[in-house]
Amino acid sequence: MSNDEVFLTKEGLAKIEDELREIKTVKRKELAARLKLAISYGDLKENSEYHSAKDDQSFMETRVLILEKMLKNARVVDEKSMDISVVSLGCVVTLNDVEYSEKIEYRIVGAAEADVLDNKISYESPLGKELIGKKVGDIINVNAPMGIIKYELLEIRAF
């Protein structure tokens, strides 16, 4: 595994491609119009609209570079040929929080796709690291700021 490799699911790849396309086709045009309007106000030294638009432009162009690098180094996980006998990148796991007897489902994804609010956790996260390679029935202990959290792995399935 190269440090530059970005692990993505097909869904994650499509999301990044869509974001890049949106920036290049829509957002750049909108920003150009903002800049043109701000320049029309004159005196660029004290023109807050102009400085705001330039800051947004800098952020946007940096984001374009990041997205292009991610796509260049993308390694897409083939979920159809995934071995679901053990936890791996791209699979969905159902866990039981042993202490509270609560079930929770997570999708194991690369860092670029991680979104805890959408139950997508990175394989590089503390829980993700503990899950990789585990089998149904295994107990997973995760060090968290509040102490050790214990989960039982109930199910592994493809997305």
CSV table of C-alpha atoms in Angstrom, one decimal, residues 18-139:
chain,number,residue,atom,x,y,z
A,18,ASP,CA,-19.3,14.7,-9.2
A,19,GLU,CA,-17.8,17.3,-6.8
A,20,LEU,CA,-14.9,17.9,-9.2
A,21,ARG,CA,-17.3,18.3,-12.1
A,22,GLU,CA,-19.5,20.7,-10.2
A,23,ILE,CA,-16.5,22.9,-9.2
A,24,LYS,CA,-15.1,23.0,-12.7
A,25,THR,CA,-18.4,23.6,-14.6
A,26,VAL,CA,-20.6,25.6,-12.2
A,27,LYS,CA,-18.7,26.9,-9.2
A,28,ARG,CA,-15.8,28.5,-11.2
A,29,LYS,CA,-18.3,30.4,-13.4
A,30,GLU,CA,-20.2,31.6,-10.4
A,31,LEU,CA,-17.0,32.7,-8.7
A,32,ALA,CA,-15.8,34.5,-11.9
A,33,ALA,CA,-19.1,36.4,-11.9
A,34,ARG,CA,-18.6,37.4,-8.2
A,35,LEU,CA,-15.0,38.5,-9.0
A,36,LYS,CA,-16.2,40.6,-12.0
A,37,LEU,CA,-18.9,42.3,-9.9
A,38,ALA,CA,-16.5,42.9,-7.0
A,39,ILE,CA,-13.9,44.4,-9.3
A,40,SER,CA,-16.5,46.8,-10.7
A,41,TYR,CA,-16.8,48.3,-7.2
A,42,GLY,CA,-13.3,49.8,-7.7
A,43,ASP,CA,-10.4,50.2,-5.2
A,44,LEU,CA,-9.4,46.6,-4.7
A,45,LYS,CA,-7.4,47.4,-1.5
A,46,GLU,CA,-10.4,47.9,0.6
A,47,ASN,CA,-12.9,45.9,-1.3
A,48,SER,CA,-14.2,43.2,1.0
A,49,GLU,CA,-16.3,41.5,-1.7
A,50,TYR,CA,-13.2,41.2,-3.8
A,51,HIS,CA,-11.1,39.8,-1.0
A,52,SER,CA,-13.8,37.3,0.0
A,53,ALA,CA,-14.1,36.1,-3.6
A,54,LYS,CA,-10.3,35.7,-3.9
A,55,ASP,CA,-10.2,33.7,-0.7
A,56,ASP,CA,-13.0,31.5,-2.0
A,57,GLN,CA,-11.2,31.1,-5.3
A,58,SER,CA,-8.0,30.0,-3.5
A,59,PHE,CA,-9.9,27.5,-1.4
A,60,MET,CA,-11.8,26.2,-4.5
A,61,GLU,CA,-8.6,25.7,-6.5
A,62,THR,CA,-6.9,23.9,-3.6
A,63,ARG,CA,-9.9,21.6,-3.4
A,64,VAL,CA,-9.6,20.9,-7.2
A,65,LEU,CA,-6.0,19.9,-6.7
A,66,ILE,CA,-6.9,17.7,-3.8
A,67,LEU,CA,-9.7,16.0,-5.7
A,68,GLU,CA,-7.6,15.5,-8.8
A,69,LYS,CA,-4.8,13.9,-6.7
A,70,MET,CA,-7.3,11.6,-5.0
A,71,LEU,CA,-8.7,10.5,-8.4
A,72,LYS,CA,-5.2,10.0,-9.7
A,73,ASN,CA,-4.3,7.8,-6.8
A,74,ALA,CA,-7.7,6.1,-6.3
A,75,ARG,CA,-7.9,2.4,-5.7
A,76,VAL,CA,-11.5,1.3,-6.1
A,77,VAL,CA,-12.7,-1.5,-3.9
A,78,ASP,CA,-14.5,-4.2,-5.9
A,79,GLU,CA,-17.3,-5.0,-3.6
A,80,LYS,CA,-18.6,-7.9,-5.8
A,81,SER,CA,-15.4,-10.0,-5.3
A,82,MET,CA,-15.1,-9.2,-1.6
A,83,ASP,CA,-14.5,-12.0,0.8
A,84,ILE,CA,-17.2,-11.4,3.5
A,85,SER,CA,-15.9,-14.1,5.8
A,86,VAL,CA,-13.8,-11.4,7.4
A,87,VAL,CA,-14.1,-7.6,7.8
A,88,SER,CA,-12.5,-5.7,5.0
A,89,LEU,CA,-12.7,-2.4,3.2
A,90,GLY,CA,-16.1,-1.9,1.6
A,91,CYS,CA,-18.1,-4.3,3.7
A,92,VAL,CA,-20.9,-3.5,6.1
A,93,VAL,CA,-20.8,-4.8,9.6
A,94,THR,CA,-23.4,-5.1,12.3
A,95,LEU,CA,-22.1,-4.7,15.8
A,96,ASN,CA,-23.6,-5.1,19.2
A,97,ASP,CA,-22.4,-2.7,21.9
A,98,VAL,CA,-22.0,-5.2,24.7
A,99,GLU,CA,-22.5,-2.7,27.6
A,100,TYR,CA,-25.7,-1.1,26.3
A,101,SER,CA,-26.9,-4.1,24.2
A,102,GLU,CA,-27.4,-1.8,21.2
A,103,LYS,CA,-27.0,-2.8,17.6
A,104,ILE,CA,-25.2,-0.5,15.1
A,105,GLU,CA,-24.3,-0.9,11.5
A,106,TYR,CA,-21.2,0.6,9.9
A,107,ARG,CA,-19.7,0.6,6.4
A,108,ILE,CA,-15.9,0.3,6.3
A,109,VAL,CA,-14.6,2.9,3.9
A,110,GLY,CA,-11.4,4.7,3.1
A,111,ALA,CA,-10.5,7.9,5.0
A,112,ALA,CA,-11.7,10.1,2.1
A,113,GLU,CA,-15.3,8.7,2.4
A,114,ALA,CA,-15.6,8.5,6.2
A,115,ASP,CA,-18.7,10.1,7.5
A,116,VAL,CA,-19.8,9.1,11.0
A,117,LEU,CA,-23.2,10.8,10.6
A,118,ASP,CA,-23.8,8.4,7.6
A,119,ASN,CA,-22.3,5.4,9.6
A,120,LYS,CA,-19.3,5.2,7.3
A,121,ILE,CA,-16.1,4.7,9.3
A,122,SER,CA,-12.5,4.7,8.0
A,123,TYR,CA,-10.6,1.5,8.1
A,124,GLU,CA,-7.9,3.7,9.7
A,125,SER,CA,-10.1,4.8,12.6
A,126,PRO,CA,-9.6,3.1,16.0
A,127,LEU,CA,-12.8,1.0,15.5
A,128,GLY,CA,-11.9,0.4,11.8
A,129,LYS,CA,-8.4,-0.9,12.7
A,130,GLU,CA,-9.9,-3.2,15.3
A,131,LEU,CA,-12.5,-4.6,12.9
A,132,ILE,CA,-10.3,-5.3,9.9
A,133,GLY,CA,-9.7,-9.1,9.6
A,134,LYS,CA,-12.3,-10.0,12.3
A,135,LYS,CA,-15.0,-12.7,11.9
A,136,VAL,CA,-18.6,-13.0,13.0
A,137,GLY,CA,-18.7,-13.7,16.7
A,138,ASP,CA,-15.4,-12.0,17.5
A,139,ILE,CA,-15.3,-9.5,20.4
